[in-house]
Each structure stands twice: as structure tokens, then as C-alpha cells.
mmCIF file of C-alpha atoms in Angstrom:
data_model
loop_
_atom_site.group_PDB
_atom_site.id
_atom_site.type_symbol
_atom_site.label_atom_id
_atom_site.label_comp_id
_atom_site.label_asym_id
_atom_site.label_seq_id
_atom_site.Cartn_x
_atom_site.Cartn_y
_atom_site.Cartn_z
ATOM 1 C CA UNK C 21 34.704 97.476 -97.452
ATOM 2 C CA UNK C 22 36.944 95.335 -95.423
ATOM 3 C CA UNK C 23 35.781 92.362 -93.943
ATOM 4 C CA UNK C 24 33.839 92.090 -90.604
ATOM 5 C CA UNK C 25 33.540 88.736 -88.423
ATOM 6 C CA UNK C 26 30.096 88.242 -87.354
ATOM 7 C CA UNK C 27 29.192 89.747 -83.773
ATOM 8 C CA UNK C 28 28.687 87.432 -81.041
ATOM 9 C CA UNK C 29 26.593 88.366 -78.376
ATOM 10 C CA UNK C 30 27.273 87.259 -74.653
ATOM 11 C CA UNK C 31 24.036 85.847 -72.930
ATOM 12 C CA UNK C 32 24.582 85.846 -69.119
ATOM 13 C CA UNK C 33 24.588 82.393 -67.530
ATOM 14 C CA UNK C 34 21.510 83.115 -65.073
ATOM 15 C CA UNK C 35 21.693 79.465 -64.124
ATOM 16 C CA UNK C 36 25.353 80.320 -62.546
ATOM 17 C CA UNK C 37 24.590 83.333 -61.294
ATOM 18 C CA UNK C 38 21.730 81.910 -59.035
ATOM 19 C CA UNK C 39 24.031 79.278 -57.968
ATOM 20 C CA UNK C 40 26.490 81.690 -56.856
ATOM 21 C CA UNK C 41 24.432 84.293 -55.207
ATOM 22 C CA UNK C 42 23.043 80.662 -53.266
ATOM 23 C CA UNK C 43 26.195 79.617 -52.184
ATOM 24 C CA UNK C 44 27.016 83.151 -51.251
ATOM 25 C CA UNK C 45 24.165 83.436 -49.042
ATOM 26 C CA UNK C 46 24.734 79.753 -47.261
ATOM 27 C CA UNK C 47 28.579 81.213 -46.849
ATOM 28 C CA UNK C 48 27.539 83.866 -44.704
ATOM 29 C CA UNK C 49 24.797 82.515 -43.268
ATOM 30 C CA UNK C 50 27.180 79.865 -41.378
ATOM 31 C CA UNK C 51 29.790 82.558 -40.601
ATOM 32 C CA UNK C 52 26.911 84.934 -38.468
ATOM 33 C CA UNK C 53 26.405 81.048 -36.607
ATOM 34 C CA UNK C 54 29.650 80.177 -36.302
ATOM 35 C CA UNK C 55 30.079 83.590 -35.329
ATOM 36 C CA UNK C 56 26.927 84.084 -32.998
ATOM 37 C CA UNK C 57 26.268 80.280 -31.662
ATOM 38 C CA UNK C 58 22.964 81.978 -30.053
ATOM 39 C CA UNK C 59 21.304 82.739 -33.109
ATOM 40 C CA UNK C 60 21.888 79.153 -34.361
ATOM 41 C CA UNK C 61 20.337 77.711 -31.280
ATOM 42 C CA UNK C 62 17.501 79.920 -31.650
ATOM 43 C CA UNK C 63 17.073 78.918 -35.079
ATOM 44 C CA UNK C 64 16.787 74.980 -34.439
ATOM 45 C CA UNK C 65 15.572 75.661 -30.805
ATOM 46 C CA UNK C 66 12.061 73.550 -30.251
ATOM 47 C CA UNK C 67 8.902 75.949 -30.436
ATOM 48 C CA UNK C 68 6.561 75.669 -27.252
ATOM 49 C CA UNK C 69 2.750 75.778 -28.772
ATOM 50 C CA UNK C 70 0.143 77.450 -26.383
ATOM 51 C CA UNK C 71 -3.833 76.329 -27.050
ATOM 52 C CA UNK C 72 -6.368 79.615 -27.388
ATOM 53 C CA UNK C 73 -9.658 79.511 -27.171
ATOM 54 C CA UNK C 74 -11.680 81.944 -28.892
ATOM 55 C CA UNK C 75 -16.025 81.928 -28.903
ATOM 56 C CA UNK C 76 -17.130 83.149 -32.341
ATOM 57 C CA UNK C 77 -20.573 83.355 -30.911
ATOM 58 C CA UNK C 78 -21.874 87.081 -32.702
ATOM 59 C CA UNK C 79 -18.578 87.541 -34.606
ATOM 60 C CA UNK C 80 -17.980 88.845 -37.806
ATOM 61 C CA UNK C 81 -16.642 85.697 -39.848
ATOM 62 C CA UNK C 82 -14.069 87.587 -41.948
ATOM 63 C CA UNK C 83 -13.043 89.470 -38.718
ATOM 64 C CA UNK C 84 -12.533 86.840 -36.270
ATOM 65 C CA UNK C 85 -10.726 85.167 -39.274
ATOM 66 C CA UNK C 86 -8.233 87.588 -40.040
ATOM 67 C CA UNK C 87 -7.836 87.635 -35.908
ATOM 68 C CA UNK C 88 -7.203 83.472 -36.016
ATOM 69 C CA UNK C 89 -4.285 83.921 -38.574
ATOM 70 C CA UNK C 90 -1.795 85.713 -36.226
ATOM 71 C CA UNK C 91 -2.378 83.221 -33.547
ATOM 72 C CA UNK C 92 -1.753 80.259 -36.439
ATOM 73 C CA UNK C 93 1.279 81.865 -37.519
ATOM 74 C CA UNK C 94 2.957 83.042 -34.295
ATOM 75 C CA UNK C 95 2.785 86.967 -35.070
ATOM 76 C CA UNK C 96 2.201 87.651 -31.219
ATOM 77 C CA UNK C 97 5.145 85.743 -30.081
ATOM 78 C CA UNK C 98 8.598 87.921 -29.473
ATOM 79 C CA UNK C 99 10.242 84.898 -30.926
ATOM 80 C CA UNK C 100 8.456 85.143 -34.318
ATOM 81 C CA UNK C 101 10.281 84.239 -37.452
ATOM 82 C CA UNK C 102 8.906 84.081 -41.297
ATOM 83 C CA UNK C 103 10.641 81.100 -42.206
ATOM 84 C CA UNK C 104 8.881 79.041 -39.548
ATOM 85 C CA UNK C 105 6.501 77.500 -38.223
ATOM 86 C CA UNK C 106 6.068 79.222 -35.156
ATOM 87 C CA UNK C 107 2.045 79.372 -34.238
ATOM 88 C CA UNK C 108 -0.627 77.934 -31.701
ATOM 89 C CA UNK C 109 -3.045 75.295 -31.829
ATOM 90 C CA UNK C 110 -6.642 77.252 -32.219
ATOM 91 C CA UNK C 111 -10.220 76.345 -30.937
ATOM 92 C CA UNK C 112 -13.060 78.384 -32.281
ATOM 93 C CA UNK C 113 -16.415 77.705 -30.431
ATOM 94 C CA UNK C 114 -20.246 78.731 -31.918
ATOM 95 C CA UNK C 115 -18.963 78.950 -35.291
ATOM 96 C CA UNK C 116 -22.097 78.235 -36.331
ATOM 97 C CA UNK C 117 -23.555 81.487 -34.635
ATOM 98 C CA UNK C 118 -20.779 83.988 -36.744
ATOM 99 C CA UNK C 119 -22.939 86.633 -38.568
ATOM 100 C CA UNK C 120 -22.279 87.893 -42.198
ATOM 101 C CA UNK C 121 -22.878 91.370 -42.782
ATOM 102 C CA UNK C 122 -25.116 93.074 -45.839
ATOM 103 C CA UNK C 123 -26.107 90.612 -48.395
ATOM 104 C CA UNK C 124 -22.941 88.163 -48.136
ATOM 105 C CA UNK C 125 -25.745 85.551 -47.735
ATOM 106 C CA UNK C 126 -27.052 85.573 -51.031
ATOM 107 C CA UNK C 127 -24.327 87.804 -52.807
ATOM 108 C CA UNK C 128 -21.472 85.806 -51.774
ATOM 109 C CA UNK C 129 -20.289 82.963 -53.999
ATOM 110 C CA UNK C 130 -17.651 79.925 -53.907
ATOM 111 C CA UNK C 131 -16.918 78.607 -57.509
ATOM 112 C CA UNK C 132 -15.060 75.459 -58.200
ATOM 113 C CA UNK C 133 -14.469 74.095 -61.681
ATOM 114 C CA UNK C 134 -14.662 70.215 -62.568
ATOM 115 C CA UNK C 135 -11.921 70.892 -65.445
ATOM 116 C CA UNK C 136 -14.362 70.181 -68.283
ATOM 117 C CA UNK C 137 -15.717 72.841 -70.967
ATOM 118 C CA UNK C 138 -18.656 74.626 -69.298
ATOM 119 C CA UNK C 139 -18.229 73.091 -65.821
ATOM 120 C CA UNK C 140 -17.757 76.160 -63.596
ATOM 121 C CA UNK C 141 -20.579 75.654 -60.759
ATOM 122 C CA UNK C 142 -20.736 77.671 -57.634
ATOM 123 C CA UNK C 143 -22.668 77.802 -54.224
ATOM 124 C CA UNK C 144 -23.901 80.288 -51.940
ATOM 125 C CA UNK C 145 -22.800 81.419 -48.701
ATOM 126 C CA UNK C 146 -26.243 80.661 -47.298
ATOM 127 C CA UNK C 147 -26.204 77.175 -49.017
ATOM 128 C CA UNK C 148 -22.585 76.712 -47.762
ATOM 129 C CA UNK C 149 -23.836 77.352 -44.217
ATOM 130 C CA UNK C 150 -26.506 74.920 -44.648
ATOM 131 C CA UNK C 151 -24.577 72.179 -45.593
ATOM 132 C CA UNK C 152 -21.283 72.870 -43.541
ATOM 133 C CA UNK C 153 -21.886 75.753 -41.142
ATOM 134 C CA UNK C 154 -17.677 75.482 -40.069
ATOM 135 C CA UNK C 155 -16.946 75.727 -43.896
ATOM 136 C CA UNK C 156 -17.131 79.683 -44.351
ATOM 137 C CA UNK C 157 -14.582 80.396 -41.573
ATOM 138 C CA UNK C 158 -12.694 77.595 -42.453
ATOM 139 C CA UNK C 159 -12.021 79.123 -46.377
ATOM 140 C CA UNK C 160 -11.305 82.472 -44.832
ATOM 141 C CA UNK C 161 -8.714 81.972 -42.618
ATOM 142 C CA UNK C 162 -7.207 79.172 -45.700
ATOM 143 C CA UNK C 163 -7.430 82.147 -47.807
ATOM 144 C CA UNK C 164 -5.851 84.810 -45.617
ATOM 145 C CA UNK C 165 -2.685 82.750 -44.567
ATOM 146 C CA UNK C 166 0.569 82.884 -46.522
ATOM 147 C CA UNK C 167 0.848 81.022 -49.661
ATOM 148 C CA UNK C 168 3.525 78.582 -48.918
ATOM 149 C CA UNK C 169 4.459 74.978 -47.454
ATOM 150 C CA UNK C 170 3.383 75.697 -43.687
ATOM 151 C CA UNK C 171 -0.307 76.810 -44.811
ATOM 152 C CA UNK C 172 -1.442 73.347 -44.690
ATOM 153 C CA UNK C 173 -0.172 72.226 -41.004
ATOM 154 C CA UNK C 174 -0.870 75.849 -39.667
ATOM 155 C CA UNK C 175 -4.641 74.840 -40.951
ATOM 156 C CA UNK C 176 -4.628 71.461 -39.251
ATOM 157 C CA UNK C 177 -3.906 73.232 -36.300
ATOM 158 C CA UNK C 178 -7.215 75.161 -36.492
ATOM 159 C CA UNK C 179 -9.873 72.948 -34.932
ATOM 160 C CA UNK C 180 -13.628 74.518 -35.007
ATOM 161 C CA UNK C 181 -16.869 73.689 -33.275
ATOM 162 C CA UNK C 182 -20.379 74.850 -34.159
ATOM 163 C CA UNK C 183 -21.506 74.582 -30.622
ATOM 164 C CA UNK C 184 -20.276 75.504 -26.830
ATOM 165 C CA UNK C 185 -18.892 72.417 -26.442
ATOM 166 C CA UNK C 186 -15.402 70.622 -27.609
ATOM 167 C CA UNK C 187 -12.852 67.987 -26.855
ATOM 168 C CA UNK C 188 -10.118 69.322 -26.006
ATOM 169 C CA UNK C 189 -10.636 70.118 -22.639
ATOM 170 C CA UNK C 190 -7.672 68.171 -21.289
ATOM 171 C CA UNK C 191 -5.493 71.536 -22.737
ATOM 172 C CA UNK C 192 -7.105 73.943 -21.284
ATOM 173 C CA UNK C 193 -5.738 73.360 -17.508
ATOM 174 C CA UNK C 194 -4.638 75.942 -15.000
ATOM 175 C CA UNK C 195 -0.802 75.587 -15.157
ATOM 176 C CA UNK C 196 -0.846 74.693 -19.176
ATOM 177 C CA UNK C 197 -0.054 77.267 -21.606
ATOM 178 C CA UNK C 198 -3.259 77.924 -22.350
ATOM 179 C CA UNK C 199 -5.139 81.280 -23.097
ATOM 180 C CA UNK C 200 -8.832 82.786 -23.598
ATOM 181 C CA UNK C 201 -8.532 85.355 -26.659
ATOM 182 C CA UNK C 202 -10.271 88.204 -26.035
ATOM 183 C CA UNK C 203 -11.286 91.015 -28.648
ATOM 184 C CA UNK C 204 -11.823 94.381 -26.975
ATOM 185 C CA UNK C 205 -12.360 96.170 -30.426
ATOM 186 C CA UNK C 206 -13.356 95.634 -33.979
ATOM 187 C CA UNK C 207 -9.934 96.227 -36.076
ATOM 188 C CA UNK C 208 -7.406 94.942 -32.557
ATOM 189 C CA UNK C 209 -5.368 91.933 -31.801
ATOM 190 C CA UNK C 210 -6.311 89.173 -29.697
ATOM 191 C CA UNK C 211 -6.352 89.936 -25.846
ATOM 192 C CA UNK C 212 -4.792 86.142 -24.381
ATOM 193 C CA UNK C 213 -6.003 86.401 -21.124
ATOM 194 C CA UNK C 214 -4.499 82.585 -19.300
ATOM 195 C CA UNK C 215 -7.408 79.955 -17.952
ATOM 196 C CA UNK C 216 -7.885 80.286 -14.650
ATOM 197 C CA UNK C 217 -9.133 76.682 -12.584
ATOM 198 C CA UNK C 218 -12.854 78.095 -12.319
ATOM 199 C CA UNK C 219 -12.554 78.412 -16.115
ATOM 200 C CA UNK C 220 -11.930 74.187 -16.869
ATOM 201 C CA UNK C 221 -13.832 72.066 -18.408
#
């Protein structure tokens, strides 16, 4: 049998192809500005932030969460883009008086772990109310916004009250862009109806 050199195999260089496709992408992304200067301006163009005021008083928590996390992320603005940051500032009154449905009291549970062997610990949802009744809305609006960089300033934007009464009543002023959200049903969006002056604080 004659002689055969050994066969080399050819591993793709995925560390150059991900460069590539990168620079690719950054090409034509200045050529549709350069091309379109509108699109570039809307890009970088400064993002106007309403206040909404929504009263949780007899609301499902994991309802009028899931309702909060358009309004933090800017879903009900025509201008809405992915890749920013484009939502409201949020102000959720009576969170205390939000109502759990079936057994979530006593079924529900929040673990945490302390990182040692054996040191998984949890707590109830009715011993999380009584030692931080804004705490259960809180973790389910954390938990239903998008896993990225702008989670933690779209949550610092969310500012909740247990009562009637909060601070910020220097935003809500006829001629501000400030709304009342409204829910007319169960499972649809938020209903922004603007504050009127009979409405300020």
C-alpha cells in the first residue's frame, strides 16, 4: 500500500466569523443612517417619560403586575424600541390591599439559598406580606421584565405605596404628562386616561 499523509481536518475559526458577521452588521447599520438621517435621530433622540398612576386597591397582584411591565418598558408608546429604554415612571397606590387568589397565601413560597450545604430556607407569601406588604408585587413585576441591563433602572422607576397617599404629587399636574391607568377588564391593557386639575393632589 502506498503511502498516505495524515488527514488534517479544518476547524472553522468561530472567533473570526463572529467578528465578521459584527463588523458586517455595524457596516450596514451606518449606511441605512447615513442613508436615512431620520432614523438616526430617532435612535439618539431624548425619550419624554410620562408618570401613571395606578390604585392596586382589590387587584390581583400577578395581574396588575404583568399590567405595570408595559408601562416600565414603553410597549404602549408608537415610538417603542427593544434596544431601549423607552418606559414611564410608575406609582402603585394600596399595594397593601392587592388580593391573592386560592391558597397563594400559604402555598406560595420564595426560597433563597445562603450558598452553604443545606442552607436553602424559604418564606411564605403570607409571612412576606407581613413583613413587607410592597415586597410580593415588587418580585413579580422583577420577575416578569426582560432579563437584561435595563431591568434594574426600569425597576427603580417603579415606586409603590401601601396606602392612598404618596409623594409625588408635584407630577401629577394638569398640563404634565401625566396619566390615571385604568383597567376596564381582567386580561386588557392599561386605559391612560390624563389628570384633570380636580384630580391633584
Amino acid at each position: 500500500h502506498a503511502d498516505r499523509s495524515p488527514v488534517q481536518l479544518v476547524l472553522p475559526n468561530h472567533a473570526g466569523i463572529r467578528a465578521a458577521t459584527r463588523a458586517r452588521h455595524r457596516d450596514s447599520r451606518s449606511q441605512r443612517w447615513a442613508a436615512d438621517p431620520a432614523a438616526a435621530d430617532k435612535m439618539f433622540e431624548d425619550i419624554e417619560r410620562a408618570w401613571h398612576q395606578v390604585d392596586g386597591y382589590g387587584q390581583v397582584c400577578g395581574r396588575l403586575a404583568s399590567k405595570l411591565v408595559p408601562l416600565l418598558c414603553g410597549k404602549h408608546k408608537p415610538t417603542y424600541q427593544p434596544q431601549r429604554d423607552m418606559g414611564d415612571y410608575v406609582v402603585v397606590t394600596n399595594v397593601a390591599k392587592t388580593v391573592h387568589t386560592g391558597k397563594a397565601l400559604d402555598q406560595k413560597r420564595y426560597y433563597r439559598h445562603s450558598g452553604y450545604a443545606g442552607g436553602l430556607s424559604y418564606v411564605t407569601l403570607r409571612q412576606l406580606i407581613a413583613s413587607n406588604p410592597l415586597e410580593p408585587l415588587r418580585r413579580a413585576v422583577y420577575g416578569m421584565l426582560p432579563k437584561n441591563k435595563l431591568r434594574e433602572q426600569r425597576m427603580r422607576r417603579l415606586r409603590l405605596y401601601p396606602g392612598a397617599e404618596h409623594s409625588h404629587g408635584a407630577q401629577f399636574k394638569p398640563g404634565l404628562p401625566a396619566f390615571t391607568a385604568e383597567f376596564d377588564h381582567k386580561d386588557s391593557p392599561a386605559v391612560l386616561r390624563p389628570v384633570t386639575r380636580d384630580e391633584t393632589p
